[in-house]
Amino acid sequence: MTLKGRKVSARSLALLGLGIAALLVLVWGGDALSWARDNRVVLVQALVTGLLLGGVYSLVSMGLTLIFGVLDVLNFAHGAFMALAMYASFVLVRNAGFDPYLSLLVSVPLLFAIGALVQRVLLARVMDQPHENQLLLTFGLALLIENALLMAFTATPRTVDFPYAQTGIPLGFTTVRGPLDVFGAVADLPRVIAFLGSLVIAGALFYLLRRTSLGTAIRAVAENPDGAAMVGIDVRRMHVITFGLGTACVAAAGTLVLPFLSLQPTTGEQFNVIAFVVVVLGGLGNVVGALVGGILIGLVQELGGAFVPGVDKLFFVFLVFVLTLLLRPQGLFGGKS
């Protein structure tokens, strides 16, 4: 990204933030400012919760935006893949005695393989067809996965216990116990672990894309598939790997949130909707945009709910979505095209 691109992104981010703040002031006037002064702890709690939640949103959205950036496919089955990974981890925890976080070693490779197979067998057949066909195919795949999970596990909500609730997490020189106190706010240990895990995985993905030969090949296919093929890159293989990486990202996110989230076959749907908003906000196909956009959406969701308790939190998320489409439809980190 050029320096000019960074200036545009920063200016757009500032304008969007000022627009949201101005809208809040216009609607609620001085009441919002006085509320913030009188409810500092609630405000800090919303900031902390929004930041932790935003990290998970970022990881979910990075997989989605990676798939779009390379394959030019909007994957409506993204949330269903997340639910599938969560149930895989649930089975490992309940039936095999796995630690919920160690189940990442199984759920992530498993979903990578499933994603690669789906792209090779199904999506490869509609890559050159209109986008409507791709949307219908992934939407149908989502319904198939959700109904299969419904038949296998029923609609009964499932949960897993947080393994370190009583003992804490030993770090050698100390033991971290939850909940954590952050400037007077409460941060549940499972949410902190999910946030930190999301950042680590996001960093690993960024390193893969920017510092490895595989990442260079993936970026080349995203920029110019025909040119990449001319220099000897197997474009179809890169498509398979990229779709696998995208589903692996959402599998990691699902496994990380499992210790503090109720699990149902349709659990992934809420993350699916948020992920599309984040991807549009950050810029279609931009991995850094997905990281920043996810954190912004998490903060907007929790701060909006704190300021206006009577309004659904998703109202503010979709408000940002509409403002983005009106003011900068290519997203904060998107190009001019």
Tab-separated table of C-alpha atoms in Angstrom:
chain	number	residue	atom	x	y	z
A	1	MET	CA	0.000	0.000	0.000
A	2	THR	CA	1.410	3.405	-0.955
A	3	LEU	CA	1.773	6.359	1.364
A	4	LYS	CA	-1.023	8.084	-0.506
A	5	GLY	CA	-3.239	5.063	0.096
A	6	ARG	CA	-2.533	5.289	3.817
A	7	LYS	CA	-3.502	8.969	3.901
A	8	VAL	CA	-6.774	8.245	2.160
A	9	SER	CA	-7.549	5.397	4.557
A	10	ALA	CA	-6.748	7.467	7.631
A	11	ARG	CA	-8.833	10.392	6.398
A	12	SER	CA	-11.750	8.111	5.615
A	13	LEU	CA	-11.497	6.477	9.025
A	14	ALA	CA	-11.504	9.867	10.725
A	15	LEU	CA	-14.456	11.098	8.655
A	16	LEU	CA	-16.435	7.963	9.442
A	17	GLY	CA	-15.747	8.309	13.170
A	18	LEU	CA	-16.676	12.001	13.131
A	19	GLY	CA	-19.857	11.207	11.210
A	20	ILE	CA	-20.953	8.621	13.756
A	21	ALA	CA	-20.125	10.940	16.655
A	22	ALA	CA	-22.007	13.815	15.024
A	23	LEU	CA	-25.008	11.603	14.423
A	24	LEU	CA	-25.061	10.536	18.078
A	25	VAL	CA	-24.834	14.147	19.227
A	26	LEU	CA	-27.617	15.221	16.870
A	27	VAL	CA	-29.916	12.433	18.002
A	28	TRP	CA	-29.203	12.355	21.713
A	29	GLY	CA	-27.643	15.778	22.272
A	30	GLY	CA	-25.860	16.448	25.523
A	31	ASP	CA	-27.479	13.455	27.199
A	32	ALA	CA	-24.866	11.118	25.723
A	33	LEU	CA	-21.964	13.232	27.030
A	34	SER	CA	-23.448	13.551	30.496
A	35	TRP	CA	-24.173	9.824	30.531
A	36	ALA	CA	-20.536	9.098	29.663
A	37	ARG	CA	-19.351	11.270	32.556
A	38	ASP	CA	-21.706	9.607	35.018
A	39	ASN	CA	-21.123	6.041	33.816
A	40	ARG	CA	-17.378	5.855	33.277
A	41	VAL	CA	-17.149	2.223	34.401
A	42	VAL	CA	-19.908	1.165	31.994
A	43	LEU	CA	-18.140	3.014	29.191
A	44	VAL	CA	-14.784	1.381	29.947
A	45	GLN	CA	-16.501	-2.007	30.143
A	46	ALA	CA	-18.031	-1.453	26.702
A	47	LEU	CA	-14.624	-0.463	25.302
A	48	VAL	CA	-12.926	-3.559	26.702
A	49	THR	CA	-15.700	-5.942	25.619
A	50	GLY	CA	-15.867	-4.359	22.166
A	51	LEU	CA	-12.117	-4.665	21.688
A	52	LEU	CA	-12.087	-8.335	22.731
A	53	LEU	CA	-15.081	-9.146	20.539
A	54	GLY	CA	-13.639	-7.187	17.633
A	55	GLY	CA	-10.538	-9.386	17.564
A	56	VAL	CA	-12.714	-12.445	16.938
A	57	TYR	CA	-14.706	-10.574	14.283
A	58	SER	CA	-11.417	-9.721	12.580
A	59	LEU	CA	-10.320	-13.355	12.379
A	60	VAL	CA	-13.684	-14.473	10.981
A	61	SER	CA	-13.646	-11.658	8.429
A	62	MET	CA	-10.051	-12.223	7.311
A	63	GLY	CA	-10.966	-15.667	6.045
A	64	LEU	CA	-13.937	-14.246	4.157
A	65	THR	CA	-12.040	-11.338	2.609
A	66	LEU	CA	-9.118	-13.607	1.657
A	67	ILE	CA	-11.473	-15.874	-0.280
A	68	PHE	CA	-13.056	-12.918	-2.049
A	69	GLY	CA	-9.733	-11.243	-2.814
A	70	VAL	CA	-8.273	-14.307	-4.535
A	71	LEU	CA	-11.274	-16.241	-5.853
A	72	ASP	CA	-13.691	-13.300	-6.305
A	73	VAL	CA	-16.346	-15.368	-4.511
A	74	LEU	CA	-18.630	-14.161	-1.713
A	75	ASN	CA	-18.873	-17.227	0.484
A	76	PHE	CA	-22.279	-17.389	2.181
A	77	ALA	CA	-21.306	-20.717	3.778
A	78	HIS	CA	-18.606	-19.038	5.889
A	79	GLY	CA	-20.697	-19.033	9.061
A	80	ALA	CA	-21.790	-22.635	8.504
A	81	PHE	CA	-18.130	-23.691	8.306
A	82	MET	CA	-17.604	-21.924	11.628
A	83	ALA	CA	-20.444	-23.890	13.240
A	84	LEU	CA	-19.028	-27.104	11.781
A	85	ALA	CA	-15.638	-26.409	13.372
A	86	MET	CA	-17.278	-25.604	16.691
A	87	TYR	CA	-19.139	-28.913	16.709
A	88	ALA	CA	-15.934	-30.747	15.795
A	89	SER	CA	-14.211	-29.177	18.805
A	90	PHE	CA	-17.261	-29.877	20.957
A	91	VAL	CA	-17.094	-33.581	20.106
A	92	LEU	CA	-13.366	-33.683	20.853
A	93	VAL	CA	-13.866	-31.987	24.220
A	94	ARG	CA	-16.870	-34.038	25.330
A	95	ASN	CA	-15.974	-37.455	23.901
A	96	ALA	CA	-12.175	-37.472	23.739
A	97	GLY	CA	-11.341	-35.247	26.708
A	98	PHE	CA	-9.493	-32.618	24.667
A	99	ASP	CA	-8.662	-29.217	26.061
A	100	PRO	CA	-10.917	-26.797	24.099
A	101	TYR	CA	-7.938	-24.802	22.873
A	102	LEU	CA	-5.860	-27.845	21.966
A	103	SER	CA	-8.749	-28.944	19.741
A	104	LEU	CA	-7.489	-26.205	17.399
A	105	LEU	CA	-4.865	-28.733	16.310
A	106	VAL	CA	-7.689	-30.852	14.871
A	107	SER	CA	-10.451	-28.403	13.909
A	108	VAL	CA	-8.233	-26.057	11.886
A	109	PRO	CA	-6.582	-28.729	9.662
A	110	LEU	CA	-9.938	-30.511	9.348
A	111	LEU	CA	-11.716	-27.387	8.080
A	112	PHE	CA	-8.771	-26.553	5.827
A	113	ALA	CA	-9.191	-29.957	4.193
A	114	ILE	CA	-12.985	-29.590	3.947
A	115	GLY	CA	-12.659	-26.096	2.484
A	116	ALA	CA	-10.075	-27.236	-0.054
A	117	LEU	CA	-12.322	-30.152	-1.049
A	118	VAL	CA	-15.376	-27.886	-1.403
A	119	GLN	CA	-13.472	-25.511	-3.650
A	120	ARG	CA	-11.990	-28.299	-5.774
A	121	VAL	CA	-15.208	-30.275	-6.201
A	122	LEU	CA	-17.953	-27.615	-6.120
A	123	LEU	CA	-16.791	-24.025	-6.466
A	124	ALA	CA	-14.295	-24.747	-9.235
A	125	ARG	CA	-17.265	-25.652	-11.444
A	126	VAL	CA	-18.862	-22.193	-11.109
A	127	MET	CA	-15.778	-19.960	-11.004
A	128	ASP	CA	-16.403	-18.696	-14.542
A	129	GLN	CA	-20.154	-18.398	-14.098
A	130	PRO	CA	-22.151	-15.333	-12.938
A	131	HIS	CA	-21.868	-14.307	-9.285
A	132	GLU	CA	-25.491	-15.296	-8.734
A	133	ASN	CA	-24.582	-18.942	-9.308
A	134	GLN	CA	-21.740	-18.749	-6.788
A	135	LEU	CA	-23.985	-17.102	-4.191
A	136	LEU	CA	-26.712	-19.703	-4.649
A	137	LEU	CA	-24.207	-22.532	-4.422
A	138	THR	CA	-22.608	-21.287	-1.188
A	139	PHE	CA	-26.019	-20.433	0.287
A	140	GLY	CA	-27.258	-23.929	-0.504
A	141	LEU	CA	-24.080	-25.381	0.998
A	142	ALA	CA	-24.717	-23.391	4.193
A	143	LEU	CA	-28.249	-24.797	4.440
A	144	LEU	CA	-26.921	-28.311	3.859
A	145	ILE	CA	-24.288	-28.004	6.617
A	146	GLU	CA	-26.690	-26.440	9.121
A	147	ASN	CA	-29.375	-29.058	8.556
A	148	ALA	CA	-26.828	-31.873	8.786
A	149	LEU	CA	-25.685	-30.470	12.133
A	150	LEU	CA	-29.312	-30.165	13.202
A	151	MET	CA	-29.964	-33.836	12.450
A	152	ALA	CA	-26.770	-34.950	14.166
A	153	PHE	CA	-26.897	-32.768	17.288
A	154	THR	CA	-30.513	-31.447	17.389
A	155	ALA	CA	-31.284	-27.792	18.165
A	156	THR	CA	-30.398	-28.152	21.862
A	157	PRO	CA	-27.843	-25.480	22.851
A	158	ARG	CA	-24.488	-26.992	23.834
A	159	THR	CA	-21.691	-25.590	25.949
A	160	VAL	CA	-18.230	-26.619	27.087
A	161	ASP	CA	-16.619	-25.726	30.392
A	162	PHE	CA	-13.701	-23.350	30.532
A	163	PRO	CA	-10.892	-25.649	31.747
A	164	TYR	CA	-8.976	-22.964	33.671
A	165	ALA	CA	-11.889	-21.461	35.592
A	166	GLN	CA	-10.667	-22.795	38.947
A	167	THR	CA	-6.936	-23.303	38.495
A	168	GLY	CA	-6.073	-20.320	36.298
A	169	ILE	CA	-3.372	-20.372	33.617
A	170	PRO	CA	0.173	-21.033	34.936
A	171	LEU	CA	2.816	-18.926	33.164
A	172	GLY	CA	5.860	-20.125	35.108
A	173	PHE	CA	6.507	-17.060	37.251
A	174	THR	CA	2.813	-16.414	37.944
A	175	THR	CA	-0.692	-17.778	37.477
A	176	VAL	CA	-3.283	-15.739	35.592
A	177	ARG	CA	-6.763	-16.054	37.031
A	178	GLY	CA	-9.973	-14.598	35.696
A	179	PRO	CA	-11.788	-12.412	35.476
A	180	LEU	CA	-9.163	-9.761	34.831
A	181	ASP	CA	-9.506	-6.154	35.992
A	182	VAL	CA	-8.817	-3.661	33.179
A	183	PHE	CA	-9.137	-0.043	34.384
A	184	GLY	CA	-12.151	-1.017	36.446
A	185	ALA	CA	-13.731	-3.152	33.713
A	186	VAL	CA	-14.108	-6.929	33.868
A	187	ALA	CA	-12.450	-9.017	31.141
A	188	ASP	CA	-13.408	-12.692	31.156
A	189	LEU	CA	-10.396	-14.939	30.679
A	190	PRO	CA	-11.947	-16.958	27.798
A	191	ARG	CA	-12.600	-13.726	25.863
A	192	VAL	CA	-9.057	-12.512	26.490
A	193	ILE	CA	-7.655	-15.827	25.242
A	194	ALA	CA	-9.891	-15.642	22.158
A	195	PHE	CA	-8.710	-12.086	21.456
A	196	LEU	CA	-5.016	-12.903	21.869
A	197	GLY	CA	-5.382	-16.106	19.860
A	198	SER	CA	-7.080	-14.172	17.070
A	199	LEU	CA	-4.220	-11.669	16.949
A	200	VAL	CA	-1.617	-14.442	16.844
A	201	ILE	CA	-3.387	-16.260	14.023
A	202	ALA	CA	-3.934	-12.988	12.156
A	203	GLY	CA	-0.215	-12.251	12.465
A	204	ALA	CA	0.640	-15.731	11.191
A	205	LEU	CA	-1.675	-15.253	8.209
A	206	PHE	CA	-0.166	-11.852	7.445
A	207	TYR	CA	3.346	-13.341	7.636
A	208	LEU	CA	2.304	-16.174	5.323
A	209	LEU	CA	0.927	-13.765	2.736
A	210	ARG	CA	3.802	-11.252	2.896
A	211	ARG	CA	6.920	-13.254	3.705
A	212	THR	CA	6.588	-16.675	2.058
A	213	SER	CA	6.710	-17.919	-1.515
A	214	LEU	CA	3.228	-19.396	-1.105
A	215	GLY	CA	1.902	-16.025	0.003
A	216	THR	CA	3.574	-14.343	-2.959
A	217	ALA	CA	1.878	-16.817	-5.298
A	218	ILE	CA	-1.505	-16.227	-3.653
A	219	ARG	CA	-1.122	-12.449	-3.972
A	220	ALA	CA	-0.041	-12.812	-7.580
A	221	VAL	CA	-3.171	-14.820	-8.381
A	222	ALA	CA	-5.296	-12.205	-6.598
A	223	GLU	CA	-3.730	-9.382	-8.623
A	224	ASN	CA	-3.590	-11.013	-12.055
A	225	PRO	CA	-4.543	-14.686	-12.521
A	226	ASP	CA	-3.523	-14.736	-16.197
A	227	GLY	CA	-0.139	-13.170	-15.479
A	228	ALA	CA	0.426	-15.566	-12.588
A	229	ALA	CA	-0.334	-18.532	-14.852
A	230	MET	CA	2.139	-17.220	-17.441
A	231	VAL	CA	5.009	-17.297	-14.922
A	232	GLY	CA	4.238	-20.890	-13.910
A	233	ILE	CA	1.913	-20.494	-10.896
A	234	ASP	CA	-0.796	-23.140	-10.678
A	235	VAL	CA	-3.847	-20.877	-10.353
A	236	ARG	CA	-6.283	-23.694	-9.594
A	237	ARG	CA	-4.037	-24.962	-6.813
A	238	MET	CA	-3.815	-21.466	-5.328
A	239	HIS	CA	-7.614	-21.253	-5.384
A	240	VAL	CA	-7.871	-24.524	-3.472
A	241	ILE	CA	-5.261	-23.474	-0.892
A	242	THR	CA	-6.813	-20.028	-0.430
A	243	PHE	CA	-10.302	-21.368	0.170
A	244	GLY	CA	-8.804	-23.844	2.627
A	245	LEU	CA	-7.003	-21.021	4.445
A	246	GLY	CA	-10.221	-19.003	4.613
A	247	THR	CA	-12.167	-21.855	6.192
A	248	ALA	CA	-9.235	-22.586	8.520
A	249	CYS	CA	-9.399	-18.976	9.800
A	250	VAL	CA	-13.094	-19.214	10.580
A	251	ALA	CA	-12.520	-22.645	12.167
A	252	ALA	CA	-9.923	-21.116	14.488
A	253	ALA	CA	-12.332	-18.322	15.410
A	254	GLY	CA	-15.115	-20.806	16.138
A	255	THR	CA	-12.909	-22.938	18.369
A	256	LEU	CA	-11.623	-19.902	20.278
A	257	VAL	CA	-15.135	-18.633	21.103
A	258	LEU	CA	-16.502	-22.069	22.033
A	259	PRO	CA	-15.681	-21.807	25.790
A	260	PHE	CA	-17.915	-18.734	26.229
A	261	LEU	CA	-20.561	-19.159	23.535
A	262	SER	CA	-23.670	-21.304	23.378
A	263	LEU	CA	-23.452	-23.685	20.418
A	264	GLN	CA	-26.309	-24.390	18.003
A	265	PRO	CA	-26.356	-25.371	14.303
A	266	THR	CA	-27.171	-21.761	13.371
A	267	THR	CA	-24.559	-20.146	15.642
A	268	GLY	CA	-22.397	-19.177	12.690
A	269	GLU	CA	-25.142	-17.082	11.073
A	270	GLN	CA	-24.645	-14.107	13.409
A	271	PHE	CA	-20.922	-14.105	12.659
A	272	ASN	CA	-21.654	-14.471	8.948
A	273	VAL	CA	-23.662	-11.241	8.908
A	274	ILE	CA	-21.070	-9.347	10.945
A	275	ALA	CA	-18.247	-10.664	8.751
A	276	PHE	CA	-19.861	-9.262	5.600
A	277	VAL	CA	-20.245	-5.863	7.284
A	278	VAL	CA	-16.591	-5.937	8.372
A	279	VAL	CA	-15.393	-6.943	4.915
A	280	VAL	CA	-17.314	-4.069	3.296
A	281	LEU	CA	-16.043	-1.628	5.936
A	282	GLY	CA	-12.412	-2.684	5.598
A	283	GLY	CA	-12.465	-3.088	1.821
A	284	LEU	CA	-13.271	-6.193	-0.173
A	285	GLY	CA	-10.225	-8.428	-0.427
A	286	ASN	CA	-8.084	-6.436	2.047
A	287	VAL	CA	-6.783	-8.537	4.954
A	288	VAL	CA	-5.507	-5.530	6.951
A	289	GLY	CA	-8.863	-3.848	6.395
A	290	ALA	CA	-10.610	-6.897	7.843
A	291	LEU	CA	-8.416	-6.709	10.962
A	292	VAL	CA	-9.090	-3.010	11.538
A	293	GLY	CA	-12.736	-3.259	10.492
A	294	GLY	CA	-13.418	-6.137	12.865
A	295	ILE	CA	-12.104	-4.204	15.865
A	296	LEU	CA	-14.049	-1.089	14.827
A	297	ILE	CA	-17.290	-3.045	14.475
A	298	GLY	CA	-16.778	-4.693	17.861
A	299	LEU	CA	-16.288	-1.275	19.472
A	300	VAL	CA	-19.268	0.261	17.664
A	301	GLN	CA	-21.508	-2.641	18.672
A	302	GLU	CA	-20.656	-2.489	22.380
A	303	LEU	CA	-20.401	1.305	22.714
A	304	GLY	CA	-23.702	1.780	20.890
A	305	GLY	CA	-25.392	-0.733	23.166
A	306	ALA	CA	-23.918	1.016	26.228
A	307	PHE	CA	-25.007	4.506	25.185
A	308	VAL	CA	-28.503	3.446	24.090
A	309	PRO	CA	-29.513	0.343	26.082
A	310	GLY	CA	-33.001	0.177	24.587
A	311	VAL	CA	-31.744	-0.281	21.026
A	312	ASP	CA	-30.445	-3.538	19.546
A	313	LYS	CA	-26.651	-3.445	19.299
A	314	LEU	CA	-26.761	-4.508	15.657
A	315	PHE	CA	-28.553	-1.244	14.823
A	316	PHE	CA	-25.272	0.643	15.189
A	317	VAL	CA	-23.386	-1.998	13.225
A	318	PHE	CA	-25.713	-1.634	10.271
A	319	LEU	CA	-25.668	2.140	10.661
A	320	VAL	CA	-21.907	2.042	10.089
A	321	PHE	CA	-22.520	-0.337	7.184
A	322	VAL	CA	-24.938	2.092	5.495
A	323	LEU	CA	-22.667	5.084	6.111
A	324	THR	CA	-19.750	3.189	4.599
A	325	LEU	CA	-21.761	2.370	1.478
A	326	LEU	CA	-22.812	6.015	1.156
A	327	LEU	CA	-19.509	7.743	1.967
A	328	ARG	CA	-16.852	5.249	0.876
A	329	PRO	CA	-18.352	2.181	-0.852
A	330	GLN	CA	-14.895	0.706	-1.593
A	331	GLY	CA	-14.182	0.502	2.149
A	332	LEU	CA	-11.646	2.222	4.373
A	333	PHE	CA	-8.665	0.391	2.889
A	334	GLY	CA	-10.075	-0.251	-0.582
A	335	GLY	CA	-8.832	1.314	-3.791
A	336	LYS	CA	-10.708	3.691	-6.051
A	337	SER	CA	-12.019	0.977	-8.358
